[in-house]
Coordinates of C-alpha atoms and ligand atoms in Angstrom, one line a residue:
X38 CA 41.3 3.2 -41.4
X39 CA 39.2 6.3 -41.1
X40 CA 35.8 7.2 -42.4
X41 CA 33.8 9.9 -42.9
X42 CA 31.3 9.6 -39.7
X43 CA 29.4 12.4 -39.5
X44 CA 27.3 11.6 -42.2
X45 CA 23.9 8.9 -43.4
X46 CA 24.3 6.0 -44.6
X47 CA 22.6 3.1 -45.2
X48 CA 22.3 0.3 -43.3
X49 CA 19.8 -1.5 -44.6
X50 CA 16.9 -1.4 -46.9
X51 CA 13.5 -0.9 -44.6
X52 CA 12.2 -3.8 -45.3
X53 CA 15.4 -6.1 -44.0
X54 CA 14.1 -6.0 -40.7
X55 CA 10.2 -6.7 -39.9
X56 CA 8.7 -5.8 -36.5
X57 CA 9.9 -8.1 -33.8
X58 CA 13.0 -8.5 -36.1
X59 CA 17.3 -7.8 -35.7
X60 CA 19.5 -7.7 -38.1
X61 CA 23.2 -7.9 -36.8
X62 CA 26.0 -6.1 -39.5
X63 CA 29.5 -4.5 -39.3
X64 CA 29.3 -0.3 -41.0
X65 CA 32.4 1.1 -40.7
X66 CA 33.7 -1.6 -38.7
X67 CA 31.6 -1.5 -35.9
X68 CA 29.6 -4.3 -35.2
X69 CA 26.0 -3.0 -34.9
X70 CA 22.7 -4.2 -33.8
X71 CA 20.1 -2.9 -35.8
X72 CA 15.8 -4.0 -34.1
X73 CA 12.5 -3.1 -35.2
X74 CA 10.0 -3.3 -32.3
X75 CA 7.1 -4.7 -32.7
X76 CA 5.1 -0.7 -33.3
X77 CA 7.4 -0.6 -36.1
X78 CA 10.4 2.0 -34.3
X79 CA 13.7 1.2 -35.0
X80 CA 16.9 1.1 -32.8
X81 CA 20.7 0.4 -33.5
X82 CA 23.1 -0.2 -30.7
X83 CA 26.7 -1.5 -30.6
X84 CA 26.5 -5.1 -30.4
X85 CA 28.3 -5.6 -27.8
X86 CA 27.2 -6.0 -24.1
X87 CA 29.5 -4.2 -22.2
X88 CA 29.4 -6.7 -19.2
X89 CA 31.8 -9.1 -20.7
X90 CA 31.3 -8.0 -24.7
X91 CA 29.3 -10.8 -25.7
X92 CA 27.3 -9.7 -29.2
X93 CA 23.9 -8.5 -28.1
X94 CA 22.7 -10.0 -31.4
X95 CA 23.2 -13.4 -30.1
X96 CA 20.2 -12.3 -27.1
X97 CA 16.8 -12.1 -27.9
X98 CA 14.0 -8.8 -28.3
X99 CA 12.0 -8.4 -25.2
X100 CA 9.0 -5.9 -25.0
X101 CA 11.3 -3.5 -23.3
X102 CA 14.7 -4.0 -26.0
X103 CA 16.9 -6.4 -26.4
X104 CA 18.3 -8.9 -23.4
X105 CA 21.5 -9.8 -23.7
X106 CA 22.1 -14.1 -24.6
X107 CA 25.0 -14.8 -21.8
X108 CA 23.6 -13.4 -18.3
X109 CA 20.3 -11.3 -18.8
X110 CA 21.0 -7.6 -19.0
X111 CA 18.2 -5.9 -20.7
X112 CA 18.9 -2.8 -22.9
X113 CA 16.7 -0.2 -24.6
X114 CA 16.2 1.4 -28.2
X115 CA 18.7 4.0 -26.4
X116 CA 20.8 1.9 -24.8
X117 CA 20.1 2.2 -21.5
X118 CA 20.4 -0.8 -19.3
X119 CA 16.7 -1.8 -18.0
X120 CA 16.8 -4.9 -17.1
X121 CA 19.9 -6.4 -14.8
X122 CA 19.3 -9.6 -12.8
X123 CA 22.5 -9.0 -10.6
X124 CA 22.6 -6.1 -9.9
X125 CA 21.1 -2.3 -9.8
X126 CA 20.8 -0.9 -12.7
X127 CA 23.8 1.6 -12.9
X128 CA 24.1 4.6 -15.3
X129 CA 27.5 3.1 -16.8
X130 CA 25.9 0.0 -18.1
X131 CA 25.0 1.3 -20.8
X132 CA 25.7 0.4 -24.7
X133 CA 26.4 3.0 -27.6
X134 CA 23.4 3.7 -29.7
X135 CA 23.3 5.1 -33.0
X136 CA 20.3 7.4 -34.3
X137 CA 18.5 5.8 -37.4
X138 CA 16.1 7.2 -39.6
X139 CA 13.8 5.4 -42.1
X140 CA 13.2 7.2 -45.8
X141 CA 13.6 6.5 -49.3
X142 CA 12.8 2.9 -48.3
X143 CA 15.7 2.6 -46.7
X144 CA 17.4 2.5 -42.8
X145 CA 20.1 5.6 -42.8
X146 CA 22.1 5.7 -40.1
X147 CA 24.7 8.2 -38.3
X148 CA 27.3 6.8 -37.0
X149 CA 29.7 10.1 -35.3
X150 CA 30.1 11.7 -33.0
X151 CA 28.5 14.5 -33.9
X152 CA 24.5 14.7 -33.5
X153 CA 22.6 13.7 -36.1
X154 CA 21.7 16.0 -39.1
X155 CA 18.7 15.4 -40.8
X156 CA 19.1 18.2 -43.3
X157 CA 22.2 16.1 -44.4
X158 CA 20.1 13.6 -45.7
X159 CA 20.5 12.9 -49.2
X160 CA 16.9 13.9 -51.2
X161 CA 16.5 10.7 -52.9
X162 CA 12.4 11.5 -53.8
X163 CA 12.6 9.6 -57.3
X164 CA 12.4 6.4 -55.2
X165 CA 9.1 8.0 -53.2
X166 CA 6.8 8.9 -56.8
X167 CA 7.9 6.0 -58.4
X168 CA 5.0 3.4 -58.5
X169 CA 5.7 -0.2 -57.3
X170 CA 6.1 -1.4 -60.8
X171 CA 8.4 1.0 -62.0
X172 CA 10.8 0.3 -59.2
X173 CA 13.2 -2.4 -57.7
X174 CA 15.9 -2.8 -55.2
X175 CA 19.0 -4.8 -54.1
X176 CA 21.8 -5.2 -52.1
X177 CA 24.8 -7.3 -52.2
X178 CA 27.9 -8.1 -49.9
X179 CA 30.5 -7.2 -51.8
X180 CA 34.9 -7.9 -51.4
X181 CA 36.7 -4.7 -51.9
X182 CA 37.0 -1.0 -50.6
X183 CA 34.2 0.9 -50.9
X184 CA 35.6 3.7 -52.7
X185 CA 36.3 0.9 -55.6
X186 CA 32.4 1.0 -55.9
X187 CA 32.2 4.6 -55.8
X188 CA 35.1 4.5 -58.7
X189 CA 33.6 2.7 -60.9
X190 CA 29.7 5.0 -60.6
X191 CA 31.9 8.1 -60.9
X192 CA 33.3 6.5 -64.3
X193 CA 31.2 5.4 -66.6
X194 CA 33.6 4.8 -69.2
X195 CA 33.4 1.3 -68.1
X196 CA 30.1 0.3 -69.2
X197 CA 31.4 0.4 -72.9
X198 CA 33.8 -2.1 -72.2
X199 CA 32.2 -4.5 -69.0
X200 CA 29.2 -4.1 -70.6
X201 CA 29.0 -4.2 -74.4
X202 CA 26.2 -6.7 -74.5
X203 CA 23.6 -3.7 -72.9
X204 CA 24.3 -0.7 -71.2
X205 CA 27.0 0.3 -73.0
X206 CA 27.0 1.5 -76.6
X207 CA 30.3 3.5 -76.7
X208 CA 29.2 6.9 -76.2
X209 CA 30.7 7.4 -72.8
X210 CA 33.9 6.8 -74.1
X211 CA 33.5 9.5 -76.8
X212 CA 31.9 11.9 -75.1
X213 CA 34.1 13.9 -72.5
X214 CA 32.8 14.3 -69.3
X215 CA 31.8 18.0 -67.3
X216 CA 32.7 17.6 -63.3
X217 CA 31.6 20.2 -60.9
X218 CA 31.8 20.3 -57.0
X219 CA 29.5 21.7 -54.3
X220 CA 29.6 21.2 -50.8
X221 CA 28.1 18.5 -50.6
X222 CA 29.2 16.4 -53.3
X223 CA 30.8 16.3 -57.2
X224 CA 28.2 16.1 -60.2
X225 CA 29.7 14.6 -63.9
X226 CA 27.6 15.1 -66.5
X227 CA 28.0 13.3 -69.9
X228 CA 26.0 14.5 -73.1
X229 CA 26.4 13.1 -76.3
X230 CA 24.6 13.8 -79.2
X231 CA 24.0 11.7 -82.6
X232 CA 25.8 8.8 -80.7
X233 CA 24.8 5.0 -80.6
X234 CA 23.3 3.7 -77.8
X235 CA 23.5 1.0 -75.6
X236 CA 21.8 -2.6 -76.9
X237 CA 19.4 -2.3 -74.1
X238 CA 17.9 1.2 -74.6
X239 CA 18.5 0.6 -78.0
X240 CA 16.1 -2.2 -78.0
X241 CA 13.3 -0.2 -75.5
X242 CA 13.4 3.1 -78.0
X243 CA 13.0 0.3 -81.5
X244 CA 15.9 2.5 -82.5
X245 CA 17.6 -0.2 -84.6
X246 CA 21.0 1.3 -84.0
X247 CA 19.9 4.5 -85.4
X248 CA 21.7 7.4 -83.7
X249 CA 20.4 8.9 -80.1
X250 CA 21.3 12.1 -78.0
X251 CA 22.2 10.6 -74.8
X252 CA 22.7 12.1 -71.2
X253 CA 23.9 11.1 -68.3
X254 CA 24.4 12.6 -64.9
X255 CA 25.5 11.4 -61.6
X256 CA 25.0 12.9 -58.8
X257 CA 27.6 12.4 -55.5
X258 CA 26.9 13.1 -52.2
X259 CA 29.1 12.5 -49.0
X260 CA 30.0 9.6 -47.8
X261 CA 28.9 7.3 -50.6
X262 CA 25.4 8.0 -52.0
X263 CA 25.5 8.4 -55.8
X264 CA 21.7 9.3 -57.9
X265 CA 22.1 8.4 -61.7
X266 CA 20.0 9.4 -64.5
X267 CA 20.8 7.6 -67.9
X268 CA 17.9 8.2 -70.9
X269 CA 18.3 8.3 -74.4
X270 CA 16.1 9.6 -77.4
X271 CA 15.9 9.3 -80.9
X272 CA 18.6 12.1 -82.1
X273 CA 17.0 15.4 -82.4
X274 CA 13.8 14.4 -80.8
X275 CA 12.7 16.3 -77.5
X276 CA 13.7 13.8 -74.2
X277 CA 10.5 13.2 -73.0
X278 CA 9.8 11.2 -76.3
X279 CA 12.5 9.3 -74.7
X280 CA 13.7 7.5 -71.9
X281 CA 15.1 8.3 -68.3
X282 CA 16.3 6.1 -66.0
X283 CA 16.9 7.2 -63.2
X284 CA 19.1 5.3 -60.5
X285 CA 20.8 5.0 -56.8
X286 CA 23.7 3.6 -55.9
X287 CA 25.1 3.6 -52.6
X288 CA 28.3 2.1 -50.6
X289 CA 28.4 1.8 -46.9
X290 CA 32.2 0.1 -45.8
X291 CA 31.8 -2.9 -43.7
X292 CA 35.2 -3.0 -43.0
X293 CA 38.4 -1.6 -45.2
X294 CA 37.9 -4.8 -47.6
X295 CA 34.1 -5.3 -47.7
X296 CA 31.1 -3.2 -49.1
X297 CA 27.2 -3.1 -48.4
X298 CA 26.1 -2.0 -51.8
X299 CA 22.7 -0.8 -52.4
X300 CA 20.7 -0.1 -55.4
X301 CA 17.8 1.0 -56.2
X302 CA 16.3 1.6 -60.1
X303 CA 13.3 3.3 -61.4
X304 CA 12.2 4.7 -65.0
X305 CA 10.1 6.3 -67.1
X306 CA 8.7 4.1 -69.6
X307 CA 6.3 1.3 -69.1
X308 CA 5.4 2.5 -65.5
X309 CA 2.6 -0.1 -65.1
X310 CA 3.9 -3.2 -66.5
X311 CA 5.3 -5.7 -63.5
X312 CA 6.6 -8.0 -65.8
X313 CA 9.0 -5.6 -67.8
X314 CA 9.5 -4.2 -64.1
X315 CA 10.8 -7.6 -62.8
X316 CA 12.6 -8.1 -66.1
X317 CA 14.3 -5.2 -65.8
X318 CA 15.2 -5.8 -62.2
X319 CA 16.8 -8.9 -63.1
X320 CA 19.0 -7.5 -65.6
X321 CA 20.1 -4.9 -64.1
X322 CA 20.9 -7.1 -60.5
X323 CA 22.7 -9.8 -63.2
X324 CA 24.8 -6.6 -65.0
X325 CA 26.0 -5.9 -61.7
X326 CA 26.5 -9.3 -59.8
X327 CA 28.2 -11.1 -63.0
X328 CA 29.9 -8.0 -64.5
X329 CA 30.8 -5.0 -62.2
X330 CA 30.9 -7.1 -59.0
X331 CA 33.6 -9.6 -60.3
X332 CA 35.7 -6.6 -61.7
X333 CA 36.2 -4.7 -58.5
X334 CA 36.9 -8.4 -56.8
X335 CA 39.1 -8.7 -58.8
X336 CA 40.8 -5.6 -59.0
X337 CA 40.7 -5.3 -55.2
X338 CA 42.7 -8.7 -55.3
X339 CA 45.1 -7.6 -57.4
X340 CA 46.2 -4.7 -55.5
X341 CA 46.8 -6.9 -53.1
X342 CA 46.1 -4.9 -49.7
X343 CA 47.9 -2.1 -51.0
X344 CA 46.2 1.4 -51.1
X345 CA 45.6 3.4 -54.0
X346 CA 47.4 6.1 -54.1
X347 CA 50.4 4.1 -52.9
X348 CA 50.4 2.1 -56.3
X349 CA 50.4 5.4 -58.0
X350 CA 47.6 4.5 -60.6
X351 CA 48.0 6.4 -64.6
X352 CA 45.3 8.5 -64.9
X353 CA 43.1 9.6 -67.6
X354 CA 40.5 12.5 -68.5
X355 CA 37.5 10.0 -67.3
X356 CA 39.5 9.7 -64.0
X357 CA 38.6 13.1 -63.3
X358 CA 35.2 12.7 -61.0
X359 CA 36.6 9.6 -59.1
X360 CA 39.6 11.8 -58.2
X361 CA 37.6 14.7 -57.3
X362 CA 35.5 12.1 -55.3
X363 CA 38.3 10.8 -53.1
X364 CA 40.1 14.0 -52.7
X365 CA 36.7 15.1 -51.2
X366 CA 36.3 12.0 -49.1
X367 CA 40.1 12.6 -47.6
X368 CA 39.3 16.1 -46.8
X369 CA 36.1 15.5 -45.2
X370 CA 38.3 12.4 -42.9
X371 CA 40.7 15.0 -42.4
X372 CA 37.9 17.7 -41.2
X373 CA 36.4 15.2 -38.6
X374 CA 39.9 13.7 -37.7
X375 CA 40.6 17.9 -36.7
X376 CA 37.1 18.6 -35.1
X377 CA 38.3 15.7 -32.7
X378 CA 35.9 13.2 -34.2
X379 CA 36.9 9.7 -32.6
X380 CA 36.5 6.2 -32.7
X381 CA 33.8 4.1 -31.1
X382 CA 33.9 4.9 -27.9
X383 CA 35.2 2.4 -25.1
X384 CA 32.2 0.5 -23.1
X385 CA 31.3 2.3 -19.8
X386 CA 33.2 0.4 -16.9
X387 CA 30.2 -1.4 -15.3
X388 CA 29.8 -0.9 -11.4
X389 CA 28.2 -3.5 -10.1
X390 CA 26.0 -4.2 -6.2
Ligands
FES569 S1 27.9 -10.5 -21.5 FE1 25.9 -9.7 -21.6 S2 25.0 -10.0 -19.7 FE2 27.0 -10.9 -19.5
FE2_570 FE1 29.0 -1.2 -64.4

């Protein structure tokens, strides 16, 4: 299975790992072994010592790094071996390490080849000028490919059907959807005008199932990092008497069957109030965990290991951004697969005394 490498993604929200802490977790099937030191810097290696491959996760943090659990070699944020109890301490014991970079509140990390772009990173600011109580995040280990989660951001169709009961009013459905496509990534935008809302908005904006203009936009980016803005207003009324959501949501493959899914939400209205804040939260983390969650299970268990394409889905007009989304994906694969962009490399062969 390939994936596009050159390329952030998250590992981790920041604060997953305190100072003095690991955090051990497969992204893009490599085992990794993700440390903050004590001064708050954070490392990621490949867990996996290359004296005889035990998981450096299993070792413990040590001023200097991390010292490996079955014979003592000591390794740094790098890499580098700098601690070896048998022996010298040889340039090819060393370990892969992978450059991180904290932001957005969350760990991004690089995992090809390639050297790290930091212009590449996706601009997620919302999430810096929100205040505290306008803002929450989650994560959750989820079965299924992580282009399934991608799917189902890039079509918002769904919501009038998974999620009748609040987010979804029937709008999306009616309303066609425009899709355009940059470099970087592949925008939908849905308006809809004089169209019901969702119960939940509904609710917020006192509409009493009066009608609402309605937009929605979602925003893309290579590999899997997807910025949503949802409001609604009283038809005819300007949108800043309104409300604007505005979301992320974004996938980083464990492995060919397993996600890391990350979300994050803020909005517009009641910026001060914690309680609505942690009310919200908790919606939104149910929506997903008891509705979206068990649908891609479920539909990933149904296809039964077999790919996508291979099952030759029948598509529809609101297919047209998830398409557009794995076309780029493949391309991008394709790209890195020509630039010679390879696999985790094989451990250095240690020469040891
Ligand atoms: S396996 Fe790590 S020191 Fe031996
Ligand atoms: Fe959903």
């Amino acid at each position: 299975v390939n994936y596009v490498k050159n390329a952030w993604y998250i590992a981790a929200w920041g604060d997953a790992i305190a100072p003095g802490k690991m955090l051990a977790r497969t992204l893009l099937d490599v085992p990794v072994l993700l440390w903050r030191a004590m001064d708050g810097t954070l490392a990621a290696l490949h867990d996996r010592c290359p004296h005889r491959f035990a998981p450096l996760s299993l070792g413990k943090l040590t001023e200097g790094g991390v010292q490996c659990g079955y014979h003592g070699l000591s390794f740094d944020g790098l890499g580098h071996c700098v601690g070896n109890p048998h022996g010298p301490l040889a340039a090819a014991l060393r370990v892969r390490s992978f450059t991180v970079h904290e932001k957005h509140h969350a760990i991004w990390i690089w995992m090809g080849e390639a050297r790290a772009d930091l212009s590449t990173l996706p601009d997620l600011a919302f999430i810096d000028v929100a205040p505290a109580t306008a803002f929450s995040k989650g994560y959750l280990h989820s079965r299924g490919n992580y282009q399934f989660y991608t799917d189902n951001i890039m079509d918002l169709s769904h919501a009038d059907y998974l999620h009748p009961n609040s987010i979804g009013g029937g709008a999306m459905t009616r309303t066609k959807a425009r899709v355009e496509e940059d470099e970087q990534g592949v925008s939908i935008t849905w308006l809809a005008t004089n169209e019901s809302l969702g119960p939940m908005m509904d609710a917020v904006l006192n509409l009493n199932g009066a009608p609402a203009d309605i937009w929605t936009e979602v925003h893309w980016r290579l590999p899997g990092v997807m910025r949503l803005v949802h409001g609604g207003v009283a038809a005819g009324r300007p949108r800043y008497e309104g409300v604007n959501n505005i979301n992320l949501h974004a996938v980083t493959p464990e492995t060919p069957t397993t996600t890391h899914y990350f979300f994050a939400a803020t909005r517009t209205i009641n910026l001060h109030d914690a309680a609505f804040n942690e009310q919200f939260a908790n919606t939104r983390q149910r929506i997903f965990a008891t509705e979206d969650k068990p649908m891609i299970e479920a539909q990933h268990d149904r296809m039964g290991g077999r790919e996508f394409w291979d099952l030759q889905p029948i598509l529809f007009g609101i297919d047209h951004g998830v398409v557009r989304v794995r076309r780029k994906l493949e391309k991008q694969i394709v790209h890195e697969t020509n630039q010679g962009a390879t696999e985790c490399p094989s451990p250095a062969i240690a020469t040891n005394k």
